[in-house]
PDB file of N, CA, C and O in Angstrom:
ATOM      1  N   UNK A   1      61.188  -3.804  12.739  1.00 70.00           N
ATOM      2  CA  UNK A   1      60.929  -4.765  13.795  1.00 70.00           C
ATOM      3  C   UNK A   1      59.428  -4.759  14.068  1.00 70.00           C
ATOM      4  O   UNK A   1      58.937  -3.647  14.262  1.00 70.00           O
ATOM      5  N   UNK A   2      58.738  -5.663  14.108  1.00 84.00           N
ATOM      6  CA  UNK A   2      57.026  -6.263  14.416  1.00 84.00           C
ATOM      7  C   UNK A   2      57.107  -6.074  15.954  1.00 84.00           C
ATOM      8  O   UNK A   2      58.056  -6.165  16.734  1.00 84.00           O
ATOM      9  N   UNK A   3      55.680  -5.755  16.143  1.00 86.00           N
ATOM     10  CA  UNK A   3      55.099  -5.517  18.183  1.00 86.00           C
ATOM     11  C   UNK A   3      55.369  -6.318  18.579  1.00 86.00           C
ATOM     12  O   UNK A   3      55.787  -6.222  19.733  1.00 86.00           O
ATOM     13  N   UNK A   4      55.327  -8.006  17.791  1.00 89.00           N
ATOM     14  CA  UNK A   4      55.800  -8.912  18.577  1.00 89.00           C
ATOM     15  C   UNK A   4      57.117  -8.795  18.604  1.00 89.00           C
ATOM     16  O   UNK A   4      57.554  -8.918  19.748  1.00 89.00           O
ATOM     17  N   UNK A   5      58.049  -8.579  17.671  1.00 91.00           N
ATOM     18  CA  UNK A   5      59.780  -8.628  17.902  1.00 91.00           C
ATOM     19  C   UNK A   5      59.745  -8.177  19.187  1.00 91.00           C
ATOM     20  O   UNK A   5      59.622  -8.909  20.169  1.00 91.00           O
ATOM     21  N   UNK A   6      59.877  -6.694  19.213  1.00 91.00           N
ATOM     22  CA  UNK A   6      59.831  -5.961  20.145  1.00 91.00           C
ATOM     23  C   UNK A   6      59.263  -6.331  21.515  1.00 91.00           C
ATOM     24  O   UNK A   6      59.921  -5.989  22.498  1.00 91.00           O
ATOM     25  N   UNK A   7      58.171  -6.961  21.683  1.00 90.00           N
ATOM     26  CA  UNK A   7      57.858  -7.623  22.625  1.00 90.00           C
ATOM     27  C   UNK A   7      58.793  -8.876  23.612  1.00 90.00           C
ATOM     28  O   UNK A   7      59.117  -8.901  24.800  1.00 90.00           O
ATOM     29  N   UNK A   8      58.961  -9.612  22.731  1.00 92.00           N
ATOM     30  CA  UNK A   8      59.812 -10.837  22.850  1.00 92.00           C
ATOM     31  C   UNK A   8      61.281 -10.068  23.211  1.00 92.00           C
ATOM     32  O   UNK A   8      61.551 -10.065  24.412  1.00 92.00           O
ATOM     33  N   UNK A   9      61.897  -9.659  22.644  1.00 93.00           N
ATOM     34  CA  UNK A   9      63.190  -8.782  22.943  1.00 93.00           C
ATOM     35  C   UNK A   9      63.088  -8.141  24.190  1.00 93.00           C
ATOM     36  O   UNK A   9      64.097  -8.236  24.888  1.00 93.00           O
ATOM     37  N   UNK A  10      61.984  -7.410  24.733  1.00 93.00           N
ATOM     38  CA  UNK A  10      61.958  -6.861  26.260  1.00 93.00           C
ATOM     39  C   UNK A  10      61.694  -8.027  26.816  1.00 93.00           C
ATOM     40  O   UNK A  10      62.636  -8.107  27.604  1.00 93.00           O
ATOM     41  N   UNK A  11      60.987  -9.121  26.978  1.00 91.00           N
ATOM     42  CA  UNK A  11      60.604 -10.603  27.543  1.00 91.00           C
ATOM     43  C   UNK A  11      61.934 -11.348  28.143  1.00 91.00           C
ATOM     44  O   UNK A  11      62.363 -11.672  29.250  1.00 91.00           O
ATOM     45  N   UNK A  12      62.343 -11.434  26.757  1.00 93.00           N
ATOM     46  CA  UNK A  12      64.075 -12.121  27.051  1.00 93.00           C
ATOM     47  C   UNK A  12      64.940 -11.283  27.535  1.00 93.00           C
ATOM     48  O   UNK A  12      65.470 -11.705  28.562  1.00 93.00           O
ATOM     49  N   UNK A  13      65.301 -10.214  27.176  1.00 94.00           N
ATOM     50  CA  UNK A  13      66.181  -9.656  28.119  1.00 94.00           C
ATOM     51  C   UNK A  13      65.916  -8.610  29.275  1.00 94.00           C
ATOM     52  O   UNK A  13      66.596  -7.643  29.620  1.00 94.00           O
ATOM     53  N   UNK A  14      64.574  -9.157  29.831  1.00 94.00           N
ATOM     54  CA  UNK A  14      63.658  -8.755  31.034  1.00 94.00           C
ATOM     55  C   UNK A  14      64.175  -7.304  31.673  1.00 94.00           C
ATOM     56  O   UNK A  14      64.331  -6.945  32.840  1.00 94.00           O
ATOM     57  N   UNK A  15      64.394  -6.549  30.243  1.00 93.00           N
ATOM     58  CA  UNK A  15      65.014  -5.245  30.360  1.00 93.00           C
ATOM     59  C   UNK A  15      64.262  -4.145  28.679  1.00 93.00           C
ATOM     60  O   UNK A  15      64.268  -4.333  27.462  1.00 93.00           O
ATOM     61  N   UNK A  16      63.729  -3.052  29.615  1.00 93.00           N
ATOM     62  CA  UNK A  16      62.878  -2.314  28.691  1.00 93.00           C
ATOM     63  C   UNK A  16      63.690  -0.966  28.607  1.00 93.00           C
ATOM     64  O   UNK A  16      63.651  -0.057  29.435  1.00 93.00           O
ATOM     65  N   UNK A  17      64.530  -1.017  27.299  1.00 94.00           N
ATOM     66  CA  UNK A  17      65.450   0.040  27.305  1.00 94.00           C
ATOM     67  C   UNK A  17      64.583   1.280  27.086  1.00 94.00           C
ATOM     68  O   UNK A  17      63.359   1.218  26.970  1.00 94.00           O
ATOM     69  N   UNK A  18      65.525   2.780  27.022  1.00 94.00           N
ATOM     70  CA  UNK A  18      64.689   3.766  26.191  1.00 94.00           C
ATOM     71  C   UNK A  18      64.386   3.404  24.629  1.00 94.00           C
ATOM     72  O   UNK A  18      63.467   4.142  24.273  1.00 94.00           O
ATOM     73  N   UNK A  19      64.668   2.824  23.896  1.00 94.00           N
ATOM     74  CA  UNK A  19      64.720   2.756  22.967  1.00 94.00           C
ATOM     75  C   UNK A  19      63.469   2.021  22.104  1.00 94.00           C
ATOM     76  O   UNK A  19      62.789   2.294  21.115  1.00 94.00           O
ATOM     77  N   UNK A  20      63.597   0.765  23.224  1.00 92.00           N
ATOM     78  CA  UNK A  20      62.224  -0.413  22.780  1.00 92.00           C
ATOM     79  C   UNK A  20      61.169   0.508  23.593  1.00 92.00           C
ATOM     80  O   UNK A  20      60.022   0.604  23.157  1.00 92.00           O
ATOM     81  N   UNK A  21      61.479   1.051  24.536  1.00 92.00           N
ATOM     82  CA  UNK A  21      59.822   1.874  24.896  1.00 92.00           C
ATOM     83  C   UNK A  21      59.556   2.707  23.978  1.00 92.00           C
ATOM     84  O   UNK A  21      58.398   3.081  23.792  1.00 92.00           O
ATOM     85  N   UNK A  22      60.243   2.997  23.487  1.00 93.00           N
ATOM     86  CA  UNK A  22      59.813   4.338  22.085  1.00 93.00           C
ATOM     87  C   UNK A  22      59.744   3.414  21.024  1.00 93.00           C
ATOM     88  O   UNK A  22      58.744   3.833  20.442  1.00 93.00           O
ATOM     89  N   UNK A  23      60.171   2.343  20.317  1.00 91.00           N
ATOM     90  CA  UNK A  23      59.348   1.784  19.731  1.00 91.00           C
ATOM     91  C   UNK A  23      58.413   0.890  19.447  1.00 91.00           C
ATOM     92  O   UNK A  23      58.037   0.409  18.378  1.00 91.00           O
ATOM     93  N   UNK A  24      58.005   0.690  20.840  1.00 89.00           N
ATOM     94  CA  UNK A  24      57.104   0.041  21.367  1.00 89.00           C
ATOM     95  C   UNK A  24      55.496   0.969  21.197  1.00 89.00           C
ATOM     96  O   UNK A  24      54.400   0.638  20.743  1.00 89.00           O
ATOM     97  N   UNK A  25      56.037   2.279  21.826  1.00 91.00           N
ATOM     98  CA  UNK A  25      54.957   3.202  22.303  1.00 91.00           C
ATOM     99  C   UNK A  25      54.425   4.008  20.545  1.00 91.00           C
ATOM    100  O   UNK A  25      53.555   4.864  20.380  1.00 91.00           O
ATOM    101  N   UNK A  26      55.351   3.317  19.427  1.00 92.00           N
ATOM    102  CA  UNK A  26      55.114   4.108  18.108  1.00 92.00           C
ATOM    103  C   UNK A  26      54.056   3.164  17.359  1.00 92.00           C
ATOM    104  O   UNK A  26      53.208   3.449  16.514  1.00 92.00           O
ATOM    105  N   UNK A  27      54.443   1.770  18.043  1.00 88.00           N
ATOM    106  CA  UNK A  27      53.550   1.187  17.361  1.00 88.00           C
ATOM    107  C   UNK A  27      52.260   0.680  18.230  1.00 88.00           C
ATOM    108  O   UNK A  27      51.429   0.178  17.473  1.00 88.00           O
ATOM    109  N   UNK A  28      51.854   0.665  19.601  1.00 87.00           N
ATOM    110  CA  UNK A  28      50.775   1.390  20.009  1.00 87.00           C
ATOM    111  C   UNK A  28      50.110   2.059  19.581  1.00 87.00           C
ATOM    112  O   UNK A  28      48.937   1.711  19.446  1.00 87.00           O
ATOM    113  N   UNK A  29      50.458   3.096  19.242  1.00 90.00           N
ATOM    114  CA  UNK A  29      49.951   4.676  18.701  1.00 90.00           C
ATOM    115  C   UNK A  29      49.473   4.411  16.719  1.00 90.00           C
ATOM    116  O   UNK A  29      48.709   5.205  16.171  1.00 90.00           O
ATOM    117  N   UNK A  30      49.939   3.506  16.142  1.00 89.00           N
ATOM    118  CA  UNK A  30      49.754   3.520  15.328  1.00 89.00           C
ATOM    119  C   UNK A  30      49.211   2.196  14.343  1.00 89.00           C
ATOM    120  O   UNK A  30      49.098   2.445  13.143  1.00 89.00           O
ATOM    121  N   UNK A  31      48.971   1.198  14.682  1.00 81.00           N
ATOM    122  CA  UNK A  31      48.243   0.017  14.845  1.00 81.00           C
ATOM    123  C   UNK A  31      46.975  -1.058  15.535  1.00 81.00           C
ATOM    124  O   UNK A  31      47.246  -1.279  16.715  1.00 81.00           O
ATOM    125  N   UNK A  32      46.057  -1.559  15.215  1.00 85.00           N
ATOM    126  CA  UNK A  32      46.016  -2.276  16.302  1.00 85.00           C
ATOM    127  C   UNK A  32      46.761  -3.619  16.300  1.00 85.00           C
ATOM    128  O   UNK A  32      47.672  -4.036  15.586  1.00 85.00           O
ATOM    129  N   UNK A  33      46.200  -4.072  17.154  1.00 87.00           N
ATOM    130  CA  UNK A  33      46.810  -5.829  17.586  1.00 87.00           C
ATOM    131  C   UNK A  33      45.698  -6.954  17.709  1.00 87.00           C
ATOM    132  O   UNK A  33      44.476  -6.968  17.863  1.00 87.00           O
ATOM    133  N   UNK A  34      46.576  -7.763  17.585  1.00 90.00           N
ATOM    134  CA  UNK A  34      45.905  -9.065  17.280  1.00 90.00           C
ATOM    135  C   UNK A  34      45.728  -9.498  18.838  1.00 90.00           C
ATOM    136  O   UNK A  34      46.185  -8.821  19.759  1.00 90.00           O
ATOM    137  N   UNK A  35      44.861 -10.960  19.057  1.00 93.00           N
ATOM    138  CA  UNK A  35      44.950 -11.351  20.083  1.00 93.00           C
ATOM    139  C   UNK A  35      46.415 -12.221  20.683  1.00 93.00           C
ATOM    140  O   UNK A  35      46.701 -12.280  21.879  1.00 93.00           O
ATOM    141  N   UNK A  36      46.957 -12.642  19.946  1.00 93.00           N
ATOM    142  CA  UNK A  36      48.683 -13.087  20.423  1.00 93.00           C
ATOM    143  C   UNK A  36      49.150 -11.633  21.092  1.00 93.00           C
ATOM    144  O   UNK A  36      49.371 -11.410  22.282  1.00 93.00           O
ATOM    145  N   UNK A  37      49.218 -10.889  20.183  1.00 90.00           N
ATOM    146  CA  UNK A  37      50.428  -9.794  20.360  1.00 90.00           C
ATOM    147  C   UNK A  37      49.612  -8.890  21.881  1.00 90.00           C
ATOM    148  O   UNK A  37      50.270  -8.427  22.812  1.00 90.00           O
ATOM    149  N   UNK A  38      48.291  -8.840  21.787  1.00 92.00           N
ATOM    150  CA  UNK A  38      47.625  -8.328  22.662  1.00 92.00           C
ATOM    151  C   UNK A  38      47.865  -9.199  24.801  1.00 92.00           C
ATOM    152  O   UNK A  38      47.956  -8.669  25.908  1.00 92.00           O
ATOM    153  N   UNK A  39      47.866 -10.999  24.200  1.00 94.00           N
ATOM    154  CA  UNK A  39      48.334 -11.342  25.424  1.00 94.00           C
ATOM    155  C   UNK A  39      49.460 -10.883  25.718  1.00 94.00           C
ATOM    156  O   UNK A  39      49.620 -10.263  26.770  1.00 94.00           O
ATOM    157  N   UNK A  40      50.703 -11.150  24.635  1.00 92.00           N
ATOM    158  CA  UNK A  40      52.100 -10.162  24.930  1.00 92.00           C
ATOM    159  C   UNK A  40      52.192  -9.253  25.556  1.00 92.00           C
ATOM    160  O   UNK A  40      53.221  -9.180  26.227  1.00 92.00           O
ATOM    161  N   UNK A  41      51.405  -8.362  25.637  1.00 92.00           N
ATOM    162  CA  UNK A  41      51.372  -6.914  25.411  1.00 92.00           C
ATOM    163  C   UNK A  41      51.178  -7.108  27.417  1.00 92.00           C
ATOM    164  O   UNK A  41      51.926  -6.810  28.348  1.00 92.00           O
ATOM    165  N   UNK A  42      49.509  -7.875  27.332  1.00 93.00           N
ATOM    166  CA  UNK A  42      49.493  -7.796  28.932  1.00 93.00           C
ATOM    167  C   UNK A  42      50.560  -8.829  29.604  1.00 93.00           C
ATOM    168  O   UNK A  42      50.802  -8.510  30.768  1.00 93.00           O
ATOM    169  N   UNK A  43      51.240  -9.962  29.168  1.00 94.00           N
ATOM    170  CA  UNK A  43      52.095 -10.544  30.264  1.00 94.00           C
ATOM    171  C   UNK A  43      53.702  -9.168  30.252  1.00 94.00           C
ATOM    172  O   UNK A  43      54.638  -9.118  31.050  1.00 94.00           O
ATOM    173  N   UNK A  44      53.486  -8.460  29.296  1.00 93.00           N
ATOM    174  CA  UNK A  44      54.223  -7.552  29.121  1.00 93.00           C
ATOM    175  C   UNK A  44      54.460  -6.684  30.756  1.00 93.00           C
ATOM    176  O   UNK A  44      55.220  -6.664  31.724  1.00 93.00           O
ATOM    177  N   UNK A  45      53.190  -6.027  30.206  1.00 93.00           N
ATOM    178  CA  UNK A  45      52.730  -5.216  31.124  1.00 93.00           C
ATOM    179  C   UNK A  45      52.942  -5.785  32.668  1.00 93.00           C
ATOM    180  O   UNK A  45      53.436  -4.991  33.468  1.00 93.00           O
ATOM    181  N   UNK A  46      52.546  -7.308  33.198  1.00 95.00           N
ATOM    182  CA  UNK A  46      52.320  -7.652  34.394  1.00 95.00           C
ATOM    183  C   UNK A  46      53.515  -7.975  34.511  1.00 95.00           C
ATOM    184  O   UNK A  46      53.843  -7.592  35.634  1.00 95.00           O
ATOM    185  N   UNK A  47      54.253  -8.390  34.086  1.00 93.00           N
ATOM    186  CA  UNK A  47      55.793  -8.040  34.612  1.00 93.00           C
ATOM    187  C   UNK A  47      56.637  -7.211  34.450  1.00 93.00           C
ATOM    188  O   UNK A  47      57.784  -7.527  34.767  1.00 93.00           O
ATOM    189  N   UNK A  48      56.448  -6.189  34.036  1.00 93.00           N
ATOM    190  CA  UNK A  48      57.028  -4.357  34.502  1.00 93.00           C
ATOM    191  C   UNK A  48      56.082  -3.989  35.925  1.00 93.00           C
ATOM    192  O   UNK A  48      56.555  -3.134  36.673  1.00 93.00           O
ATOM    193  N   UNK A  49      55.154  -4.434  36.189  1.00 94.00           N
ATOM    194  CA  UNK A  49      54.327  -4.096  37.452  1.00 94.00           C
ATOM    195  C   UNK A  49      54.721  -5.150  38.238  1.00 94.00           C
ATOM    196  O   UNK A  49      53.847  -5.257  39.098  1.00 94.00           O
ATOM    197  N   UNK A  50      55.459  -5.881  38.387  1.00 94.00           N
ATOM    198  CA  UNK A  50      56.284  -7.191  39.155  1.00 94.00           C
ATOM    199  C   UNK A  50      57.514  -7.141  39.155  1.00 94.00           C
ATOM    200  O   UNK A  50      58.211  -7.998  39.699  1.00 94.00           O
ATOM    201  N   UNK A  51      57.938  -6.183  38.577  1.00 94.00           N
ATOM    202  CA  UNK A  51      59.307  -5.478  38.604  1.00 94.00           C
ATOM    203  C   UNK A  51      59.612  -6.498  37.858  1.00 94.00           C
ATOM    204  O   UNK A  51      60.351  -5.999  37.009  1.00 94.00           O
ATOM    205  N   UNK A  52      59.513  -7.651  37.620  1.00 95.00           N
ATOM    206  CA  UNK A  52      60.069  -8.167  36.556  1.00 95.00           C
ATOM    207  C   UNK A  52      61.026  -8.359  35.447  1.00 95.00           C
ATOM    208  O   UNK A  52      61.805  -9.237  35.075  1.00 95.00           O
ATOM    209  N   UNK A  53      60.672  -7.244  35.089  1.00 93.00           N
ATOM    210  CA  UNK A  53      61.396  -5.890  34.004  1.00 93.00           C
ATOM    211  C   UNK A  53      62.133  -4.844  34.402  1.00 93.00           C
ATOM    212  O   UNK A  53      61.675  -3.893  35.037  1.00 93.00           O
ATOM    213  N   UNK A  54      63.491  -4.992  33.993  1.00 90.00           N
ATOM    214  CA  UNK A  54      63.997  -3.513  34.851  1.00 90.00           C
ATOM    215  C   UNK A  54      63.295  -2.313  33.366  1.00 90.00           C
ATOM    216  O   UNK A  54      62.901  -2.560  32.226  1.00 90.00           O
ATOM    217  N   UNK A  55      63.381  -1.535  33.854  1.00 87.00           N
ATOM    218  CA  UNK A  55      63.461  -0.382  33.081  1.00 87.00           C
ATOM    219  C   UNK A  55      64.972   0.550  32.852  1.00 87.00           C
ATOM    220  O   UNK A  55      65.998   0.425  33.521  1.00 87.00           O
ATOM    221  N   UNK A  56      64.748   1.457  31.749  1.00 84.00           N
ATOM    222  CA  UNK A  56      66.271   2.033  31.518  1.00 84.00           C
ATOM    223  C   UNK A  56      67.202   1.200  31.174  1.00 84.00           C
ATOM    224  O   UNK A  56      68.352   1.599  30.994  1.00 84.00           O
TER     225      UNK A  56
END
């Protein structure tokens, strides 16, 4: 699965399991990003800080 899959998959189901955070956080750690995947990344981010996103 690509940063963007993974991205889009927490987006749509506005739910960030354990699972996509760990492979989310593998490919962080081991890539960089483009500028698409990088806006992802922050509308990502601003809606887990908007609760947006459940977590778990």
């Amino acid at each position: 699965m690509s940063a963007m899959d993974t991205i889009l998959e927490i987006l749509h189901s506005k739910r960030l399991t354990p699972e996509l955070e760990r492979q989310l956080n593998i490919m962080l750690w081991a890539r960089e990003f483009d500028d698409i995947e990088l806006a992802a990344l922050r509308e990502l981010e601003t809606l887990i800080a908007n609760g947006a996103i459940r977590l778990g």
